[in-house]
CSV table of C-alpha atoms and ligand atoms in Angstrom, one decimal:
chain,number,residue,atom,x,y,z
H,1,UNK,CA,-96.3,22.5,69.2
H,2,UNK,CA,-92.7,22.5,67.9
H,3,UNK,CA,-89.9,25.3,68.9
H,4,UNK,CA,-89.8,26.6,64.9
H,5,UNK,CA,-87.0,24.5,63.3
H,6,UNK,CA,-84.7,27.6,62.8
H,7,UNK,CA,-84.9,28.0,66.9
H,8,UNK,CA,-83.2,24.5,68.7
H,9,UNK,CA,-84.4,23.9,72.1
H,10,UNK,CA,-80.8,25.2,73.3
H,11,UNK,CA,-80.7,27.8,71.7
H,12,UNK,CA,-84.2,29.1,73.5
H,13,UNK,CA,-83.0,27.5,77.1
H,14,UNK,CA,-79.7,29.2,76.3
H,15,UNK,CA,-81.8,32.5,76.0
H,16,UNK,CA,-84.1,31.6,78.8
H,17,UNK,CA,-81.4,31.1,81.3
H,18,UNK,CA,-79.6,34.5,80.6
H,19,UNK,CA,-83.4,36.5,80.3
H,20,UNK,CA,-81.9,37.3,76.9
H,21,UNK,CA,-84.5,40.5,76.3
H,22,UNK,CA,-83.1,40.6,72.6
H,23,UNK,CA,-85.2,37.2,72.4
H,24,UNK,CA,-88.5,38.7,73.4
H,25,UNK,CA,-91.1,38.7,70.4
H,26,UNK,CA,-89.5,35.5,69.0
H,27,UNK,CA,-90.8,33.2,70.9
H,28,UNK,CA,-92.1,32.3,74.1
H,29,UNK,CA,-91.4,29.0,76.9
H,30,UNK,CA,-94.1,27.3,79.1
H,31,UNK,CA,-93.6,25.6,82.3
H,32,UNK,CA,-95.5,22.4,82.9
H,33,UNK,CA,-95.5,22.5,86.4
H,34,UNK,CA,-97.4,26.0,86.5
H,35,UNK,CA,-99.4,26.0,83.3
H,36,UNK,CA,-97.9,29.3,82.6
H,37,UNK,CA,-95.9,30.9,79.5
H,38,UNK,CA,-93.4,33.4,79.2
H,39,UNK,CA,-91.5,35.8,77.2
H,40,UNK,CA,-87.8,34.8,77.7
H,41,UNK,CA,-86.6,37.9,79.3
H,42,UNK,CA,-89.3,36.8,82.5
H,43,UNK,CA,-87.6,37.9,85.9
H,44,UNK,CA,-89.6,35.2,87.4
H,45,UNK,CA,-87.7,31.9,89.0
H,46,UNK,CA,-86.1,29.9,86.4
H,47,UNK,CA,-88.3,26.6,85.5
H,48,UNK,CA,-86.7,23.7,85.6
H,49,UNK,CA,-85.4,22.3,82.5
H,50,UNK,CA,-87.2,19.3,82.3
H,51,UNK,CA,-90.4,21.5,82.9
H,52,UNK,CA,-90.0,24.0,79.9
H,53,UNK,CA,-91.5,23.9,76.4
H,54,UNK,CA,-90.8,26.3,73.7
H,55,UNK,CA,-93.2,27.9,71.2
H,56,UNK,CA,-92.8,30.4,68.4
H,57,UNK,CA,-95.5,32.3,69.3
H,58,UNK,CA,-97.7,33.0,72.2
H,59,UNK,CA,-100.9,31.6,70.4
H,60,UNK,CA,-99.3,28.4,70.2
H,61,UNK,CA,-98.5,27.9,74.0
H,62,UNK,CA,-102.4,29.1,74.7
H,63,UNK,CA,-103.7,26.5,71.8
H,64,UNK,CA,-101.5,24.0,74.4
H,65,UNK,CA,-103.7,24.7,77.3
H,66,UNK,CA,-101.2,27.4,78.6
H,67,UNK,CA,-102.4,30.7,80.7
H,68,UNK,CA,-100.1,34.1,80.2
H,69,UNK,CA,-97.9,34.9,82.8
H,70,UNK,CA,-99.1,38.6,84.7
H,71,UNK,CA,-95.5,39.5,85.7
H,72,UNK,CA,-94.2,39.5,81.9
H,73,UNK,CA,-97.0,39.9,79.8
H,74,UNK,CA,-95.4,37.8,76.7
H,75,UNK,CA,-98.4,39.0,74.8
H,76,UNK,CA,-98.0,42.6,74.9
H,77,UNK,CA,-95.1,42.1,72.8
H,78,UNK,CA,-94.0,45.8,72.4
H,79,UNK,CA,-94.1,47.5,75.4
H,80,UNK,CA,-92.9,45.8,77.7
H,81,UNK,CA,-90.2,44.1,75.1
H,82,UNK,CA,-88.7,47.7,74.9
H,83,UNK,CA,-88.6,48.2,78.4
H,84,UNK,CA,-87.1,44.9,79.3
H,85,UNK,CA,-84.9,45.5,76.8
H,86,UNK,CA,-83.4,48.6,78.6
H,87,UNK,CA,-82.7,47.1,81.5
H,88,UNK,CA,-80.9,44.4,79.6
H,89,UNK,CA,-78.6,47.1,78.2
H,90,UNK,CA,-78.4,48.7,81.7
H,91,UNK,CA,-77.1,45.7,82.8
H,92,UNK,CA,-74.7,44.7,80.6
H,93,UNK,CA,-72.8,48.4,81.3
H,94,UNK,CA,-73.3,47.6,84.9
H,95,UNK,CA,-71.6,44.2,84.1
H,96,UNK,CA,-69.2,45.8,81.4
H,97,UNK,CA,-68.4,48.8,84.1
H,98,UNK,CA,-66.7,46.0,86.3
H,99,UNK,CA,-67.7,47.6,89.5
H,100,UNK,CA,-66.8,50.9,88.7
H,101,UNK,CA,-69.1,53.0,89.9
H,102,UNK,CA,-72.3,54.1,86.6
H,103,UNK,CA,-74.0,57.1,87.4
H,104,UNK,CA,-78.2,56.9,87.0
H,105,UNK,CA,-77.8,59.8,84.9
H,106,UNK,CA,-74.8,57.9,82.4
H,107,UNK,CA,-77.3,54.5,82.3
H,108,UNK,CA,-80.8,56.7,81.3
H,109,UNK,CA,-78.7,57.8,78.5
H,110,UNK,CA,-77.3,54.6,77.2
H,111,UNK,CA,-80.8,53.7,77.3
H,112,UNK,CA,-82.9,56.1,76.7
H,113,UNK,CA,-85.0,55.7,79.7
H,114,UNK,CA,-85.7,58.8,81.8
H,115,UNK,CA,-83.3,58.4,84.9
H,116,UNK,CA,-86.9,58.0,87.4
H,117,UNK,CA,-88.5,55.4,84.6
H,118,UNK,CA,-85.1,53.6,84.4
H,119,UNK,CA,-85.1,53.6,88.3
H,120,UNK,CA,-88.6,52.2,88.1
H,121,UNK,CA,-88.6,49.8,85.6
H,122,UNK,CA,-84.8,48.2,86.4
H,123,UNK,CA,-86.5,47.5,89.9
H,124,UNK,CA,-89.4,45.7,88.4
H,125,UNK,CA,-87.5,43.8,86.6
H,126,UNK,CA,-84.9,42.6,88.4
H,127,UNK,CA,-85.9,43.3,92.0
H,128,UNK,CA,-82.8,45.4,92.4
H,129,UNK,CA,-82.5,48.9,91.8
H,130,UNK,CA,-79.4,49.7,89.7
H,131,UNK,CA,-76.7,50.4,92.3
H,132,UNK,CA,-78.0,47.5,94.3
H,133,UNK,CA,-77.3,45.8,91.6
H,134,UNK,CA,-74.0,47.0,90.7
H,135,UNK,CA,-73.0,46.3,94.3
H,136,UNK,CA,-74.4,42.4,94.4
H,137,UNK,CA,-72.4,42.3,91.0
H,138,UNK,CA,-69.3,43.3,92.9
H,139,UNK,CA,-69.6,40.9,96.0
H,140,UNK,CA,-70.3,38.1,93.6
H,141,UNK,CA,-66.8,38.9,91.9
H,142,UNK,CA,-65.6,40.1,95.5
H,143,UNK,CA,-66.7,35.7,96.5
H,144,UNK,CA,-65.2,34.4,93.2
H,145,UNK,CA,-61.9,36.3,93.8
H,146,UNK,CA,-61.4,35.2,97.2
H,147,UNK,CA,-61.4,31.6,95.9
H,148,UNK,CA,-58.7,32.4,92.8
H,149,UNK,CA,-56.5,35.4,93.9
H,150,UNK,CA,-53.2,34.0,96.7
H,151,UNK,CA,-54.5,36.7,99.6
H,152,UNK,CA,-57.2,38.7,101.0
H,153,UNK,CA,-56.0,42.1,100.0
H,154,UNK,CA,-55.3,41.2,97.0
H,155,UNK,CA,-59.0,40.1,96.3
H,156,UNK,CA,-60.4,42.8,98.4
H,157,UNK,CA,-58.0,45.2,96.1
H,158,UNK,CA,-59.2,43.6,92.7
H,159,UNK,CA,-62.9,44.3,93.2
H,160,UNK,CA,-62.4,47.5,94.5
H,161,UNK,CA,-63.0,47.0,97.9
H,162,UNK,CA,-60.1,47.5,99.4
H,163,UNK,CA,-58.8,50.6,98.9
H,164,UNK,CA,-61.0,52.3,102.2
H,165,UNK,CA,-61.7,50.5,105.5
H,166,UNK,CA,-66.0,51.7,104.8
H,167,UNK,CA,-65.4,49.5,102.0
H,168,UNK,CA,-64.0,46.6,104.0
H,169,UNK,CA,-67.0,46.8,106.0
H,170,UNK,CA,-69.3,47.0,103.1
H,171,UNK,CA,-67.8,43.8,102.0
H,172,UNK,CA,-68.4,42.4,104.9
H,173,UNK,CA,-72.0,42.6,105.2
H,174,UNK,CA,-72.4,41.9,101.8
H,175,UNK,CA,-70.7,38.2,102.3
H,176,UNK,CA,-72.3,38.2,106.0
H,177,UNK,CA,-68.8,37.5,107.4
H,178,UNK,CA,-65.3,39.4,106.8
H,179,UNK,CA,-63.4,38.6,103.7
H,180,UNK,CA,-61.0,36.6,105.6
H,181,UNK,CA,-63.4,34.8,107.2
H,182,UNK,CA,-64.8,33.8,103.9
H,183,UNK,CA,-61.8,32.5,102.4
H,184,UNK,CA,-60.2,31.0,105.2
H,185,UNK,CA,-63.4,28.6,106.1
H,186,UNK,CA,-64.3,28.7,102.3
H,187,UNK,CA,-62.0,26.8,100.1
H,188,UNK,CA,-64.6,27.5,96.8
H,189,UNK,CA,-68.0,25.7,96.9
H,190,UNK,CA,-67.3,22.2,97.8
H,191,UNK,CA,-70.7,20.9,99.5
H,192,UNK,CA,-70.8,17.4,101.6
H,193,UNK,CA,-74.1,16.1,101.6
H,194,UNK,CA,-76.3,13.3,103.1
H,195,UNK,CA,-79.6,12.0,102.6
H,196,UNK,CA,-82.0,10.6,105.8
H,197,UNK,CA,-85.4,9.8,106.2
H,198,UNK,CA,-87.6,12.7,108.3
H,199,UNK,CA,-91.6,12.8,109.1
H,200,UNK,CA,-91.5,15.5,105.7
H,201,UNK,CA,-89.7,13.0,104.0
H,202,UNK,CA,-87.0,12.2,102.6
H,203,UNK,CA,-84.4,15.2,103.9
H,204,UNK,CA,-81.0,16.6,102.1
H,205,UNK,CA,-78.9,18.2,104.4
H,206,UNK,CA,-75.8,19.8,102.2
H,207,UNK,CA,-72.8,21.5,104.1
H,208,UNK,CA,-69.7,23.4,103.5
H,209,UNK,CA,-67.0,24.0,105.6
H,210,UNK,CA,-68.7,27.2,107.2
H,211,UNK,CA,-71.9,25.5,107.7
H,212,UNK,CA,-75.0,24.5,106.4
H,213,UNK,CA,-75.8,25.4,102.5
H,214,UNK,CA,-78.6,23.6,102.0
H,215,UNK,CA,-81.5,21.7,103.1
H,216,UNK,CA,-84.1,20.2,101.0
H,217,UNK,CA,-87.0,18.1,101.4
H,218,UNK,CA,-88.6,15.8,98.6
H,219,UNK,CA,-89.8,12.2,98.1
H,220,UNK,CA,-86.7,11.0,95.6
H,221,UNK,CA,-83.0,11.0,96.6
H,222,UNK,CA,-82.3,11.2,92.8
H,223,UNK,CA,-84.9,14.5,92.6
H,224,UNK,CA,-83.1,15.3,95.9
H,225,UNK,CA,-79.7,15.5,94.4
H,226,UNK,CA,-80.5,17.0,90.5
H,227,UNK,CA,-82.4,19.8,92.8
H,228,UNK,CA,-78.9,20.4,94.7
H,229,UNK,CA,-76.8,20.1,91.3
H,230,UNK,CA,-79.4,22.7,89.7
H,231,UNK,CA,-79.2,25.3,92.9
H,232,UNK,CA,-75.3,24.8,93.0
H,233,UNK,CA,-73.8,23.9,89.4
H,234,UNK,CA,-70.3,25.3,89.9
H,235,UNK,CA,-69.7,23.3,93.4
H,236,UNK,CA,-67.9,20.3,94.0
H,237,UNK,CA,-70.5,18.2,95.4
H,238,UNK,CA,-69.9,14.8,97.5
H,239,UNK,CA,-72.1,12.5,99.2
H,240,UNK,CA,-71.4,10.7,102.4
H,241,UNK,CA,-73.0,8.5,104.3
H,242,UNK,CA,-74.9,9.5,107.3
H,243,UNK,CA,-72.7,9.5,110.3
H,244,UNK,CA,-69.6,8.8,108.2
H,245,UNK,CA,-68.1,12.5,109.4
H,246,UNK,CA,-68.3,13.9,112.5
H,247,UNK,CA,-68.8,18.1,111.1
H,248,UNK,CA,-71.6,16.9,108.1
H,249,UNK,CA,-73.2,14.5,111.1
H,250,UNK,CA,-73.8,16.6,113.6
H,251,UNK,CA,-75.5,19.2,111.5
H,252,UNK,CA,-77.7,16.4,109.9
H,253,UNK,CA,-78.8,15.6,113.4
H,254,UNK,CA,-79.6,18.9,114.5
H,255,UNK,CA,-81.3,20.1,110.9
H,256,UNK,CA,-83.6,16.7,111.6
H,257,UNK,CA,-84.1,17.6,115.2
H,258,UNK,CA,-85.4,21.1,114.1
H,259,UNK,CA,-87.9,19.2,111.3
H,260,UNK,CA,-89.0,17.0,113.6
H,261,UNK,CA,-90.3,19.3,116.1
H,262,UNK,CA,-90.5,22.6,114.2
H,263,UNK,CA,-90.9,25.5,116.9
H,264,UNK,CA,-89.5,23.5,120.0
H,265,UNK,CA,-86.6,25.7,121.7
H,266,UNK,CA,-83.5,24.5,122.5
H,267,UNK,CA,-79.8,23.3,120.0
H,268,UNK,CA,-77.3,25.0,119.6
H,269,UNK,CA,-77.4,27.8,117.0
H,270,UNK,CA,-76.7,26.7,113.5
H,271,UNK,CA,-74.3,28.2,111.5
H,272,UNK,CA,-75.4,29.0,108.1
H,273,UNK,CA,-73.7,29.7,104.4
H,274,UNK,CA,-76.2,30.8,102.6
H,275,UNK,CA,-74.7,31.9,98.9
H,276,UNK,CA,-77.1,34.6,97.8
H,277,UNK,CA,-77.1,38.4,96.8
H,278,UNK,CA,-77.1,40.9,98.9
H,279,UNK,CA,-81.4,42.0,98.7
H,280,UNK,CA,-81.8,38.1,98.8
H,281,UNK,CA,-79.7,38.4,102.2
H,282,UNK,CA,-81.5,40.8,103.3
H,283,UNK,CA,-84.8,38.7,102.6
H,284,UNK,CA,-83.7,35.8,104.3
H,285,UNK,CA,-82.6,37.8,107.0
H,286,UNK,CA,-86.0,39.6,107.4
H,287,UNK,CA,-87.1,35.6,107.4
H,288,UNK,CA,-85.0,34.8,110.3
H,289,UNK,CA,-86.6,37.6,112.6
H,290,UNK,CA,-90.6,35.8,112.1
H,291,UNK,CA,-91.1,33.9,114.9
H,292,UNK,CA,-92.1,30.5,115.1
H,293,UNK,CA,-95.8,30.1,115.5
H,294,UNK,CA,-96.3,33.0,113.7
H,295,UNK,CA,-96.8,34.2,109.8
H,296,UNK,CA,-96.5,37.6,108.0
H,297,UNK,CA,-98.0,38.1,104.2
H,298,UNK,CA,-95.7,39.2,101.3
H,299,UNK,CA,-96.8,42.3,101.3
H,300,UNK,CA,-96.3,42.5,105.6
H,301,UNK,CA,-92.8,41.5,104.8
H,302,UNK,CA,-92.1,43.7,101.8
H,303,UNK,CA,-93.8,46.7,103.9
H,304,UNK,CA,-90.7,45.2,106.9
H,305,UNK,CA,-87.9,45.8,104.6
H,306,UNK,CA,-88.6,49.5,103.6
H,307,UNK,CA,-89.8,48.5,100.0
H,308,UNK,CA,-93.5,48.3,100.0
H,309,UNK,CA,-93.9,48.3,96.6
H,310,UNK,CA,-91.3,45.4,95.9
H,311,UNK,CA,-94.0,42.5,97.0
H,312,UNK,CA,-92.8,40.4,93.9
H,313,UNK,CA,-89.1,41.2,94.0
H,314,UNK,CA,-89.7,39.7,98.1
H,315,UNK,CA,-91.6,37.1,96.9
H,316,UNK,CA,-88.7,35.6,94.6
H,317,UNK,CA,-86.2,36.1,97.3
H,318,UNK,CA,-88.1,34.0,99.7
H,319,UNK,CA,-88.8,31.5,97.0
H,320,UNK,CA,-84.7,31.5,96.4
H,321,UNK,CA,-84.4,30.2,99.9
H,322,UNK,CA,-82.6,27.2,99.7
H,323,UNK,CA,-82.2,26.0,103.4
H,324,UNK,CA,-86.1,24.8,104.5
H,325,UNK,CA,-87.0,24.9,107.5
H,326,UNK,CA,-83.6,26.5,108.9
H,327,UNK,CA,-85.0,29.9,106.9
H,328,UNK,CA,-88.0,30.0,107.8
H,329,UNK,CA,-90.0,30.9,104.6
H,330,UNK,CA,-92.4,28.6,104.9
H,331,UNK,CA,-94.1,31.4,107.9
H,332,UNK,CA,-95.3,33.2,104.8
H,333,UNK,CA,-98.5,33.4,103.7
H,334,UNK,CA,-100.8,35.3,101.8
H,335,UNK,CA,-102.6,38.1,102.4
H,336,UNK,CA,-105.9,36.5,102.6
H,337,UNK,CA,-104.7,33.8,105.1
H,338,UNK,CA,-104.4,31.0,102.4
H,339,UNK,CA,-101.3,29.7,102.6
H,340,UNK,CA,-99.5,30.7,99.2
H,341,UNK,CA,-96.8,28.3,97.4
H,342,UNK,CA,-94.2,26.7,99.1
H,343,UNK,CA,-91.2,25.1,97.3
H,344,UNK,CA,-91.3,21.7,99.1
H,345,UNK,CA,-95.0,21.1,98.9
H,346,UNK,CA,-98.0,22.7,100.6
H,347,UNK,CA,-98.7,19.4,102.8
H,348,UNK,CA,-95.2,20.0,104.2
H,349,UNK,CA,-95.7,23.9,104.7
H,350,UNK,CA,-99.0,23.3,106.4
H,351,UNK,CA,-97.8,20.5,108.7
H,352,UNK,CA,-94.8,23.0,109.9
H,353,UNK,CA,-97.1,25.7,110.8
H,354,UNK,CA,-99.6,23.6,112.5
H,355,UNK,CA,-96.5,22.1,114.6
H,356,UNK,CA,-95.7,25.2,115.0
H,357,UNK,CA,-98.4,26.7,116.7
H,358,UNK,CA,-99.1,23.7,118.7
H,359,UNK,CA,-95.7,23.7,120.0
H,360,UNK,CA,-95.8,28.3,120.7
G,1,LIG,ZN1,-93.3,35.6,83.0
């Protein structure tokens, strides 16, 4: 039952965390909430900590009433252990190159991947393929260095994308606003949060100064508020009480309006600051375009963004969302009708679609 005594638990969370592939084969982590076990370098959504239990081997997490997962495979310890360790080292050159640009070609021999298996498998396993990657890589340090650097150009100049005005623009659709826009409204992560009651319960409604960041939905303020801490670690978070500021208070109100009639036209629009990469982006945004009243399947939505083999890579992005409700990823469903997971709850997923049809 025991995490072998050489192994502490922080040790394997530590691994877990960074889907250290160079951990693979010694030893595997469960997740209560799921009954499923996986090899550490899983691509899946990260368990919650309180949720995880370590095991040296895979037959020990099945003799504990655990299933396999289907995504990693953490019995087929050979296979897939070479191939996810690969893209680990594709990675870290992607990481090491510093945005510079890596050729497919310079990363399949690094590896020793064909170039098309590399393509392949990197994409499985990561949802991205590698110069996506590279490029989400680059807006993250593009967002961190228009916190730290003293101006815009010189940010934009650091993370290469200053130096041509098509890679201005590229920078702005990877933050979904201009640089300066960013920074000026920005001023780093600091998100100002209150806590009402709603008919899906309690409701978190967390803003920044650009607009709302997230909005969660639970039956404990304390669960509320370690869920916010887990999806934003580095921000300065703040609660204040409900109607104490005028900016926080009005979006409260009009994220409650829209929960408590789902689908009803009408408010004015919302402004969102969603901090994602740029395929999750493009997920969300691909969320934002399904109607109310109406549902698409993974796959329908996959098949929507050009990438109808990427189902699971979708599926994560959707289940990143952190803004419920506002994002509408609760209007998918699966293929067979059934209506799937959702991260707040079924009850609350199928009493927003019903509303929702009743009301369109
Ligand atoms: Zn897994």
């Amino acid at each position: 039952m025991a995490p072998p005594p050489t192994l502490p638990d922080a040790t394997a969370w530590e691994a877990v965390t960074r889907r250290d592939a160079a951990w693979d084969g010694k030893f595997v982590y469960a997740v209560t909430s799921t009954g499923i076990f996986c090899r550490p370098s899983c691509p899946s959504r990260r368990a919650r900590r309180d949720r995880v239990r370590f095991y040296a081997t895979p037959a020990e997490a099945r003799a504990a009433g655990f299933r396999a997962c289907k995504r990693c495979k953490p019995e087929q310890a050979s296979v897939v252990s070479a191939a996810a360790q690969a893209v680990a080292k594709a990675r870290a050159l992607l990481d090491a190159a510093g945005g510079a640009p890596v050729s497919l070609a310079e990363l399949s021999a690094a590896t020793g991947l064909s170039a098309w298996h590399l393509q392949r498998t990197f994409k499985k396993l990561t949802g991205l393929s590698p110069r996506e990657y590279a490029e989400a890589r680059r807006a993250e340090r593009l967002r961190e260095a228009l916190r730290v650097e003293p101006s815009v150009s010189r940010a934009t100049y650091e993370t290469g994308f200053g130096s041509s005005s098509r890679l201005y623009e590229r920078a702005h659709l990877l933050l979904g606003m201009t640089p300066g826009a960013y920074r000026k409204g920005g001023a780093g992560m600091e998100i100002r949060y209150t806590i009402v009651g709603s008919p899906l319960g309690r409701l978190l409604v967390g803003v920044t100064a650009r607009g709302v960041a997230a909005v969660l939905l639970g039956e404990d303020d304390r669960l509320l508020v370690a869920e916010l801490e887990e999806k934003f670690p580095n921000a300065a978070r703040e609660r204040v009480d409900d109607g104490a500021e005028e900016w926080l208070g009005g979006l409260v109100k009009e994220v409650a309006r829209r929960i408590e009639r789902p689908g009803s036209p009408g408010g004015a629009p919302l402004p969102l600051d969603l901090v994602g990469t740029a395929f999750q982006w493009r997920v969300w945004q691909a969320l934002l375009e399904i109607p109310a009243g109406e549902t698409v399947s993974y796959q329908e939505l996959a098949a929507r963004l050009g990438m109808p083999t990427s189902t699971r890579a979708v599926a994560s992005a959707v289940a990143a969302n952190r803004a419920a409700v506002l994002v509408p990823c609760h209007r998918v469903v699966r293929s067979d009708g059934s209506l799937g997971g959702y991260r707040w709850g079924l009850p609350r997923k199928r009493a927003l679609l019903e509303q929702e049809r009743a009301t369109s």
